[in-house]
């Protein structure tokens, strides 16, 4: 399939992520798939979700279920000394570490987006730079930007306004 143009929204498969990043000049050894399917992520999807529910309700229930698994001591921005975990790595950490001591806004958003994708819900990761009606930055550390998950009715509606915007950082607080 054709690579997305810069600025174009697209749900990318693992092979498309690899091809897109490679085409943008990222060295092969630095390319990871943060959304790689994994049983640990699949286990975070609540059982009994029915496809009869609207996509926004299914997405919200999955995000709430994941937030209920978290008891984060600190949600922060990446530091040069700390590795950024994939969705699968964070899902395994959540299972092993109670309460979860540290998570990045990016990691939480990738985890929620990955779980939504595993549940066949069109979800994209986005960085939020400002929040209407708020004088403070939405980022808890005071730096601009925080990651959110955009939920769409389906993959064909990516050019439209998202059906739902989920903020995993706020949900985990």
Short mmCIF file of C-alpha atoms in Angstrom, two decimals:
data_model
loop_
_atom_site.label_atom_id
_atom_site.label_comp_id
_atom_site.label_asym_id
_atom_site.label_seq_id
_atom_site.Cartn_x
_atom_site.Cartn_y
_atom_site.Cartn_z
CA UNK A 1 0.00 0.00 0.00
CA UNK A 2 1.00 3.63 -0.49
CA UNK A 3 2.86 5.41 2.33
CA UNK A 4 0.96 8.26 3.99
CA UNK A 5 1.96 11.79 3.08
CA UNK A 6 3.46 13.95 5.87
CA UNK A 7 0.57 15.29 7.97
CA UNK A 8 -1.90 12.69 6.68
CA UNK A 9 -3.80 10.64 9.29
CA UNK A 10 -3.59 6.89 8.77
CA UNK A 11 -3.87 3.73 10.84
CA UNK A 12 -0.59 1.96 10.17
CA UNK A 13 0.07 -1.75 10.47
CA UNK A 14 3.41 -2.82 12.00
CA UNK A 15 4.92 -3.26 8.51
CA UNK A 16 3.59 0.15 7.43
CA UNK A 17 5.06 1.79 10.55
CA UNK A 18 8.42 0.24 9.70
CA UNK A 19 8.23 1.27 6.01
CA UNK A 20 7.02 4.80 6.83
CA UNK A 21 9.74 5.47 9.40
CA UNK A 22 12.39 3.92 7.17
CA UNK A 23 11.24 6.13 4.27
CA UNK A 24 11.56 9.14 6.60
CA UNK A 25 15.22 8.26 7.26
CA UNK A 26 14.95 6.54 10.65
CA UNK A 27 17.66 3.85 10.97
CA UNK A 28 16.22 0.31 10.97
CA UNK A 29 17.69 -0.57 14.40
CA UNK A 30 15.80 2.38 15.97
CA UNK A 31 12.38 1.41 14.63
CA UNK A 32 10.00 -0.25 17.06
CA UNK A 33 6.27 -0.83 16.82
CA UNK A 34 4.73 0.67 19.96
CA UNK A 35 1.35 -0.85 18.99
CA UNK A 36 2.57 -4.40 18.31
CA UNK A 37 -0.19 -6.91 19.14
CA UNK A 38 0.49 -8.72 22.40
CA UNK A 39 -1.52 -10.95 24.76
CA UNK A 40 -0.64 -8.66 27.70
CA UNK A 41 -2.45 -5.77 25.96
CA UNK A 42 -5.35 -8.01 24.93
CA UNK A 43 -5.82 -8.98 28.61
CA UNK A 44 -6.52 -5.33 29.46
CA UNK A 45 -9.67 -5.33 27.31
CA UNK A 46 -12.65 -5.97 29.59
CA UNK A 47 -14.55 -9.16 28.84
CA UNK A 48 -18.17 -8.94 27.77
CA UNK A 49 -17.82 -5.90 25.50
CA UNK A 50 -20.40 -6.22 22.77
CA UNK A 51 -20.10 -4.83 19.26
CA UNK A 52 -23.69 -3.63 19.64
CA UNK A 53 -22.44 -0.73 21.78
CA UNK A 54 -21.47 2.47 19.93
CA UNK A 55 -17.74 2.73 19.29
CA UNK A 56 -17.44 5.68 21.69
CA UNK A 57 -18.93 3.65 24.57
CA UNK A 58 -16.71 0.64 23.83
CA UNK A 59 -13.63 2.87 23.66
CA UNK A 60 -14.53 4.68 26.89
CA UNK A 61 -15.09 1.38 28.73
CA UNK A 62 -11.72 0.03 27.61
CA UNK A 63 -9.95 3.26 28.63
CA UNK A 64 -11.74 3.27 32.02
CA UNK A 65 -10.84 -0.37 32.58
CA UNK A 66 -7.15 0.38 31.88
CA UNK A 67 -7.25 3.46 34.13
CA UNK A 68 -8.69 1.23 36.86
CA UNK A 69 -5.63 -1.00 36.57
CA UNK A 70 -3.33 1.97 37.15
CA UNK A 71 -2.36 3.51 40.40
CA UNK A 72 0.41 5.70 39.09
CA UNK A 73 2.71 7.43 41.47
CA UNK A 74 3.95 9.72 38.73
CA UNK A 75 2.98 10.51 35.15
CA UNK A 76 5.71 12.46 33.48
CA UNK A 77 7.64 13.35 30.35
CA UNK A 78 10.43 11.18 28.92
CA UNK A 79 13.91 11.74 30.30
CA UNK A 80 17.05 10.92 28.36
CA UNK A 81 17.95 8.28 30.94
CA UNK A 82 14.69 6.35 30.98
CA UNK A 83 13.54 4.04 28.20
CA UNK A 84 10.10 4.52 26.69
CA UNK A 85 8.05 1.34 26.91
CA UNK A 86 5.85 -0.12 24.21
CA UNK A 87 2.21 -0.92 24.96
CA UNK A 88 3.11 -4.57 25.61
CA UNK A 89 5.96 -3.64 27.97
CA UNK A 90 3.74 -1.26 29.97
CA UNK A 91 0.91 -3.82 30.10
CA UNK A 92 3.33 -6.40 31.55
CA UNK A 93 4.66 -3.81 34.03
CA UNK A 94 1.11 -3.04 35.19
CA UNK A 95 0.55 -6.73 35.90
CA UNK A 96 3.87 -7.10 37.75
CA UNK A 97 4.05 -3.81 39.66
CA UNK A 98 1.34 -2.79 42.09
CA UNK A 99 0.98 0.12 42.30
CA UNK A 100 2.60 1.28 39.07
CA UNK A 101 5.36 3.65 40.17
CA UNK A 102 5.95 5.62 36.98
CA UNK A 103 4.41 5.98 33.57
CA UNK A 104 4.86 8.48 30.78
CA UNK A 105 1.90 10.28 29.23
CA UNK A 106 3.08 8.87 25.89
CA UNK A 107 3.21 5.31 27.26
CA UNK A 108 -0.31 5.51 28.70
CA UNK A 109 -1.71 6.88 25.44
CA UNK A 110 0.09 4.19 23.39
CA UNK A 111 -1.30 1.51 25.72
CA UNK A 112 -4.88 2.76 25.42
CA UNK A 113 -4.58 3.18 21.63
CA UNK A 114 -3.08 -0.30 21.33
CA UNK A 115 -5.89 -1.87 23.38
CA UNK A 116 -8.48 -0.04 21.28
CA UNK A 117 -6.84 -1.24 18.08
CA UNK A 118 -6.80 -4.79 19.48
CA UNK A 119 -10.56 -4.40 19.97
CA UNK A 120 -10.94 -3.31 16.32
CA UNK A 121 -11.52 0.34 17.18
CA UNK A 122 -9.86 2.97 14.97
CA UNK A 123 -7.58 4.89 17.34
CA UNK A 124 -4.71 7.30 16.76
CA UNK A 125 -2.15 8.80 19.10
CA UNK A 126 -2.03 12.62 19.17
CA UNK A 127 -0.14 15.23 21.14
CA UNK A 128 -2.29 17.83 22.90
CA UNK A 129 -0.68 21.26 23.04
CA UNK A 130 -3.38 23.27 24.73
CA UNK A 131 -6.69 22.82 26.43
CA UNK A 132 -9.60 25.24 25.96
CA UNK A 133 -10.62 27.09 29.08
CA UNK A 134 -7.40 26.29 30.89
CA UNK A 135 -4.71 28.81 31.75
CA UNK A 136 -2.26 26.08 32.71
CA UNK A 137 -0.68 23.70 30.26
CA UNK A 138 -2.42 20.30 30.23
CA UNK A 139 0.88 18.59 30.95
CA UNK A 140 1.37 17.83 34.66
CA UNK A 141 5.06 18.83 34.51
CA UNK A 142 4.39 22.27 33.07
CA UNK A 143 5.90 21.57 29.65
CA UNK A 144 3.69 21.98 26.60
CA UNK A 145 2.05 18.87 25.26
CA UNK A 146 0.50 15.69 26.50
CA UNK A 147 -0.60 12.61 24.58
CA UNK A 148 -4.22 11.72 24.00
CA UNK A 149 -6.03 9.07 21.96
CA UNK A 150 -8.34 10.03 19.10
CA UNK A 151 -11.16 7.54 18.52
CA UNK A 152 -12.93 7.33 15.16
CA UNK A 153 -16.11 5.53 14.08
CA UNK A 154 -13.99 3.50 11.65
CA UNK A 155 -10.79 3.67 9.61
CA UNK A 156 -12.62 5.43 6.76
CA UNK A 157 -13.59 8.39 8.99
CA UNK A 158 -10.02 9.53 9.82
CA UNK A 159 -10.45 12.73 7.81
CA UNK A 160 -13.39 13.70 10.02
CA UNK A 161 -13.45 15.06 13.55
CA UNK A 162 -12.78 12.27 16.09
CA UNK A 163 -15.85 10.68 17.67
CA UNK A 164 -14.08 10.78 21.05
CA UNK A 165 -10.84 12.13 22.56
CA UNK A 166 -9.48 10.11 25.48
CA UNK A 167 -6.95 11.55 27.92
CA UNK A 168 -5.25 8.58 29.65
CA UNK A 169 -3.02 10.87 31.73
CA UNK A 170 -6.01 12.55 33.35
CA UNK A 171 -7.79 9.22 33.80
CA UNK A 172 -4.75 7.76 35.61
CA UNK A 173 -4.41 10.73 37.97
#
